[in-house]
């Protein structure tokens, strides 16, 4: 039986029942039903039950379980029931959160899933790679990730990296010719292209022959385990914090137990004290809240056109101090329009081009032949630089499709940003003509002759000077300049790099790509936020500098450097210079890695954009690799940690602001939880030292930590961000979450709440032990609910307003309602071990709980709001 690589295109078409128009919708449906989605099976997902069980592995939860048992054996049944119910509820909540967070990451992943261009029902369309079916005709070009195993039926200089399959790191040159052998190893099946490999060069068309688990990679993939999202630095530092906290809690509990025994309490009573302390100290809600806030934040970012692929990036964004951005499409609109041409020593405006003039007509014709864009059928398809050329031809009344039909393309070397050239070989009036376009500096080196109205002659130094001067003037106005050259190539049927020489210079075409209107403001915001914006572009230095100056990246004292100049700098010289360089022009992707590495060496957190196939290593090297959603290659998207769905530089700045806000919110939630817990700890500790009765039962503290504290903590996490965060300097990545300032605030606010808890406690003790405990519990609970408003931001509520975070109001109302229910409804009171209270005592609870917040608000107002 013939293998796919033995068959001709016709045989393949027959086998899959297709024509050049591709599959019909009915065939797609049929094949999809037969073979299923084109995806590799993932390893078994963790079941909900095992996630639930894993919730109990936390040291803090284990301490709680022990506390529950101690309560049980000391006859405190209600407490132990509550502890166990609460632990179970917490585990259920944790499980739901875990599954939710995973599905939210999953949906983000779907937003950034790879795409493939196919032909179906005669139309070219882009579909999600997982919907590719057997028999699909697919188009591949440099930068694509091959979606399925396919047989190449047409290709131009197509090269693929198949290292994921064969381990061979060099790219393999592909062919569309039939291979007449029976058995061939994969590496030698040069007319086949395999799922998971990367197209590194050229382009081609292929018929999909195998999909999903039937592909070669599917065969060797022993059930791919989902690569787990690593913990973010914040989550790691919180884990460490939790570990240290558990040790401190154990030590403290032992101390309190000892003190109470010393004071003559029974073992049972002393144990209960220790349990209360443990429960007070454990911030049960901390980890789930961080996860929830991060998940809410990433959803928000995706609505703002930044898709987070790696959760780490959210935090990283707050620390970014350098943003290296592409120019074309990111800072500019990527909508090119031809402005001027230069030919036969004359600069001509695009409106004044005369097709009847032989030279001018030829230049426009060559520009259509040496490009792949299509714009004559109403829609623009292709690279914007090339679309500018076909648009110009159309405007002048020339249809690029007609010209291309009349002058068949025989061979080509596609454009790539390393060479900055593109060449085609066309049949022009029965002569083979090679037409090349590209960057002037690259082209001039390869030019020997010039086309003038008097014919072709040797190019001389004054011609070169003229051309270079014109190029300088055009570039200085921010125009992108393409040079066009040709050469008779009758002997050639194929094109090689060595053929790109001995050219005849024809002319220049210059085009404008205006900056995006929002770029200037975004650059200004970026600088204000202490972040240095840097332009890295393949474009000409002068063009790049003109645009960079216009949008504010290139400022007085800043330098623009070319790739070749960079190469000449030693590492030491570069390290000295780097702070002053804001524009890198004519760089190759490998230069990008050097730039990122140097900034990182100097202690910076570096974000870098990239779109090309060769950008992947730089995107991986950067702390935050940013790929372009619209123009980026699949390879670059795969390597990035964030994708801009609108390719826009200003979206990066928005994402930085959101990232900083998320971090600030998490910090505020932590401050809220820890300061409240501290008030509980100090109260218990105080009572133990002074030999007072226990201020709280464990159930009280659990109720506060898990019920009334979680709601405000989440509300704080949802605090709408402000652009004010962009006035601050980037956060030092090594800065611990509990900075000195934050720890001091936690300590002071915790102490303040403790004072009023203890005042209430003493007041209650005057009547009974039970009332003392009830007062202490209620004041701690309510004071923490009030404290939720303090932790929203540095500003006072007068400045913030209640309506700006309506969740915080709901959180407060629900919490207060639940507490009041416990205090006033005897059935609840019995369960929660509270004593009955009268209205006067209730009023006192409300008042004492409110005072700490009043004091904190006054201080905030004076410290942060009055000054402004
Ligand atoms: P960036 O997106 O990194 O800012 P860029 O898009 O300006 O860079 P490239 O696309 O690498 O950079 O282009 C570099 C140079 O190659 C251009 O200045 C131009 O001279 C030339 N060039 C660009 N597109 C083409 C093309 N389609 N054919 C031939 N030459 C081109």
Short mmCIF file of C-alpha atoms in Angstrom, two decimals, residues 313-485:
data_model
loop_
_atom_site.label_atom_id
_atom_site.label_comp_id
_atom_site.label_asym_id
_atom_site.label_seq_id
_atom_site.Cartn_x
_atom_site.Cartn_y
_atom_site.Cartn_z
CA UNK A 313 3.05 37.57 35.28
CA UNK A 314 0.34 39.33 37.28
CA UNK A 315 2.72 39.97 40.14
CA UNK A 316 5.70 40.45 37.87
CA UNK A 317 3.89 43.29 36.11
CA UNK A 318 3.98 45.34 39.30
CA UNK A 319 7.77 45.08 39.40
CA UNK A 320 8.52 45.74 35.74
CA UNK A 321 11.10 48.49 35.37
CA UNK A 322 11.94 48.07 31.69
CA UNK A 323 9.55 47.56 28.78
CA UNK A 324 11.19 46.69 25.48
CA UNK A 325 8.63 47.13 22.77
CA UNK A 326 8.48 46.50 19.05
CA UNK A 327 7.69 49.51 16.99
CA UNK A 328 5.62 48.37 14.07
CA UNK A 329 2.07 47.60 15.10
CA UNK A 330 2.68 47.98 18.82
CA UNK A 331 3.66 51.64 19.06
CA UNK A 332 2.49 52.42 15.55
CA UNK A 333 -0.78 51.54 13.85
CA UNK A 334 0.67 49.08 11.35
CA UNK A 335 -1.44 50.77 8.70
CA UNK A 336 1.07 51.67 6.06
CA UNK A 337 0.36 54.09 3.24
CA UNK A 338 2.80 54.91 0.48
CA UNK A 339 3.74 58.60 0.56
CA UNK A 340 6.60 59.10 -1.87
CA UNK A 341 8.67 57.20 -4.36
CA UNK A 342 12.15 57.89 -5.64
CA UNK A 343 13.14 56.93 -9.15
CA UNK A 344 15.54 58.26 -11.74
CA UNK A 345 16.82 60.90 -9.31
CA UNK A 346 13.33 62.30 -8.69
CA UNK A 347 11.16 62.18 -5.57
CA UNK A 348 7.51 61.87 -6.57
CA UNK A 349 4.46 62.13 -4.31
CA UNK A 350 2.23 59.06 -4.44
CA UNK A 351 -0.65 61.09 -5.97
CA UNK A 352 1.59 62.26 -8.81
CA UNK A 353 2.80 58.85 -9.97
CA UNK A 354 2.29 58.39 -13.70
CA UNK A 355 1.89 54.80 -14.88
CA UNK A 356 2.50 55.88 -18.46
CA UNK A 357 6.00 56.75 -17.46
CA UNK A 358 7.94 53.56 -18.17
CA UNK A 359 10.17 53.65 -15.12
CA UNK A 360 7.42 54.59 -12.68
CA UNK A 361 5.08 51.96 -14.15
CA UNK A 362 7.80 49.29 -13.82
CA UNK A 363 8.49 50.15 -10.19
CA UNK A 364 4.79 49.79 -9.30
CA UNK A 365 4.59 46.53 -11.28
CA UNK A 366 7.67 45.13 -9.51
CA UNK A 367 6.24 46.15 -6.16
CA UNK A 368 3.16 44.02 -6.87
CA UNK A 369 5.12 41.06 -8.15
CA UNK A 370 7.49 41.06 -5.18
CA UNK A 371 4.77 40.94 -2.53
CA UNK A 372 2.10 38.53 -1.36
CA UNK A 373 -0.57 40.91 -0.11
CA UNK A 374 -3.96 41.03 -1.79
CA UNK A 375 -6.11 44.13 -1.80
CA UNK A 376 -7.87 44.18 -5.15
CA UNK A 377 -10.93 42.18 -4.06
CA UNK A 378 -12.06 44.64 -1.45
CA UNK A 379 -10.42 43.19 1.62
CA UNK A 380 -6.80 43.59 2.61
CA UNK A 381 -4.94 40.36 3.32
CA UNK A 382 -1.27 40.17 4.14
CA UNK A 383 1.63 42.01 5.67
CA UNK A 384 0.80 45.74 6.05
CA UNK A 385 4.09 46.78 4.39
CA UNK A 386 3.09 44.81 1.33
CA UNK A 387 -0.57 45.83 1.52
CA UNK A 388 0.62 49.44 1.21
CA UNK A 389 2.21 48.46 -2.11
CA UNK A 390 -0.85 46.69 -3.53
CA UNK A 391 -3.12 49.48 -2.27
CA UNK A 392 -1.03 52.00 -4.17
CA UNK A 393 -1.20 49.90 -7.35
CA UNK A 394 -4.98 49.63 -6.98
CA UNK A 395 -5.35 53.34 -6.47
CA UNK A 396 -3.42 53.91 -9.66
CA UNK A 397 -5.70 51.50 -11.52
CA UNK A 398 -3.45 48.43 -11.59
CA UNK A 399 -4.80 45.13 -10.23
CA UNK A 400 -2.10 43.11 -8.48
CA UNK A 401 -3.87 39.79 -9.21
CA UNK A 402 -3.87 40.52 -12.96
CA UNK A 403 -0.22 41.48 -12.95
CA UNK A 404 0.65 38.34 -11.03
CA UNK A 405 -1.36 36.15 -13.43
CA UNK A 406 0.43 37.70 -16.40
CA UNK A 407 3.87 37.28 -14.86
CA UNK A 408 3.96 33.90 -13.22
CA UNK A 409 6.10 33.51 -10.12
CA UNK A 410 8.66 30.73 -10.61
CA UNK A 411 10.51 30.79 -7.32
CA UNK A 412 10.92 32.92 -4.22
CA UNK A 413 12.94 33.51 -1.09
CA UNK A 414 10.44 34.81 1.47
CA UNK A 415 11.02 37.91 3.59
CA UNK A 416 12.57 37.37 6.92
CA UNK A 417 13.52 39.97 9.44
CA UNK A 418 17.09 38.68 9.80
CA UNK A 419 17.93 39.21 6.11
CA UNK A 420 15.47 42.11 5.67
CA UNK A 421 15.02 41.06 2.05
CA UNK A 422 12.52 39.27 -0.13
CA UNK A 423 13.20 37.95 -3.62
CA UNK A 424 11.02 36.48 -6.34
CA UNK A 425 11.76 35.04 -9.74
CA UNK A 426 9.06 35.90 -12.28
CA UNK A 427 8.41 35.31 -15.92
CA UNK A 428 8.34 38.86 -17.27
CA UNK A 429 7.68 38.86 -21.03
CA UNK A 430 9.26 35.45 -21.45
CA UNK A 431 12.41 36.45 -19.58
CA UNK A 432 13.17 35.28 -16.07
CA UNK A 433 13.51 38.36 -13.92
CA UNK A 434 14.59 38.36 -10.31
CA UNK A 435 12.95 41.13 -8.28
CA UNK A 436 14.14 41.90 -4.78
CA UNK A 437 12.90 44.38 -2.24
CA UNK A 438 14.14 45.19 1.24
CA UNK A 439 16.03 47.52 3.53
CA UNK A 440 18.19 49.98 1.58
CA UNK A 441 21.40 49.35 3.51
CA UNK A 442 21.17 45.64 2.83
CA UNK A 443 20.24 46.16 -0.82
CA UNK A 444 22.91 48.75 -1.69
CA UNK A 445 25.66 46.36 -0.68
CA UNK A 446 24.40 43.99 -3.35
CA UNK A 447 23.84 46.52 -6.13
CA UNK A 448 26.12 47.07 -9.15
CA UNK A 449 23.93 48.89 -11.68
CA UNK A 450 21.19 51.47 -11.83
CA UNK A 451 18.14 51.85 -14.05
CA UNK A 452 17.72 55.38 -15.44
CA UNK A 453 15.65 56.96 -18.21
CA UNK A 454 18.69 56.46 -20.44
CA UNK A 455 18.93 52.76 -19.69
CA UNK A 456 21.01 50.61 -17.38
CA UNK A 457 24.48 51.71 -16.35
CA UNK A 458 27.01 51.09 -13.59
CA UNK A 459 26.03 52.70 -10.31
CA UNK A 460 28.50 55.37 -9.18
CA UNK A 461 29.26 57.12 -5.93
CA UNK A 462 27.14 60.15 -6.75
CA UNK A 463 24.12 57.86 -7.46
CA UNK A 464 24.69 56.18 -4.12
CA UNK A 465 25.01 59.53 -2.37
CA UNK A 466 21.76 60.71 -3.94
CA UNK A 467 19.92 57.57 -2.96
CA UNK A 468 21.27 57.67 0.58
CA UNK A 469 20.40 61.34 0.99
CA UNK A 470 16.86 60.72 -0.18
CA UNK A 471 16.59 57.74 2.14
CA UNK A 472 17.82 59.88 5.03
CA UNK A 473 15.27 62.61 4.36
CA UNK A 474 12.41 60.14 4.04
CA UNK A 475 13.43 58.20 7.15
CA UNK A 476 13.91 61.38 9.13
CA UNK A 477 10.25 62.10 8.53
CA UNK A 478 9.37 58.75 10.07
CA UNK A 479 8.80 57.04 6.72
CA UNK A 480 9.67 53.37 6.20
CA UNK A 481 11.73 52.99 3.06
CA UNK A 482 11.87 49.94 0.81
CA UNK A 483 14.41 49.64 -1.97
CA UNK A 484 13.63 47.75 -5.20
CA UNK A 485 16.21 46.06 -7.37
#
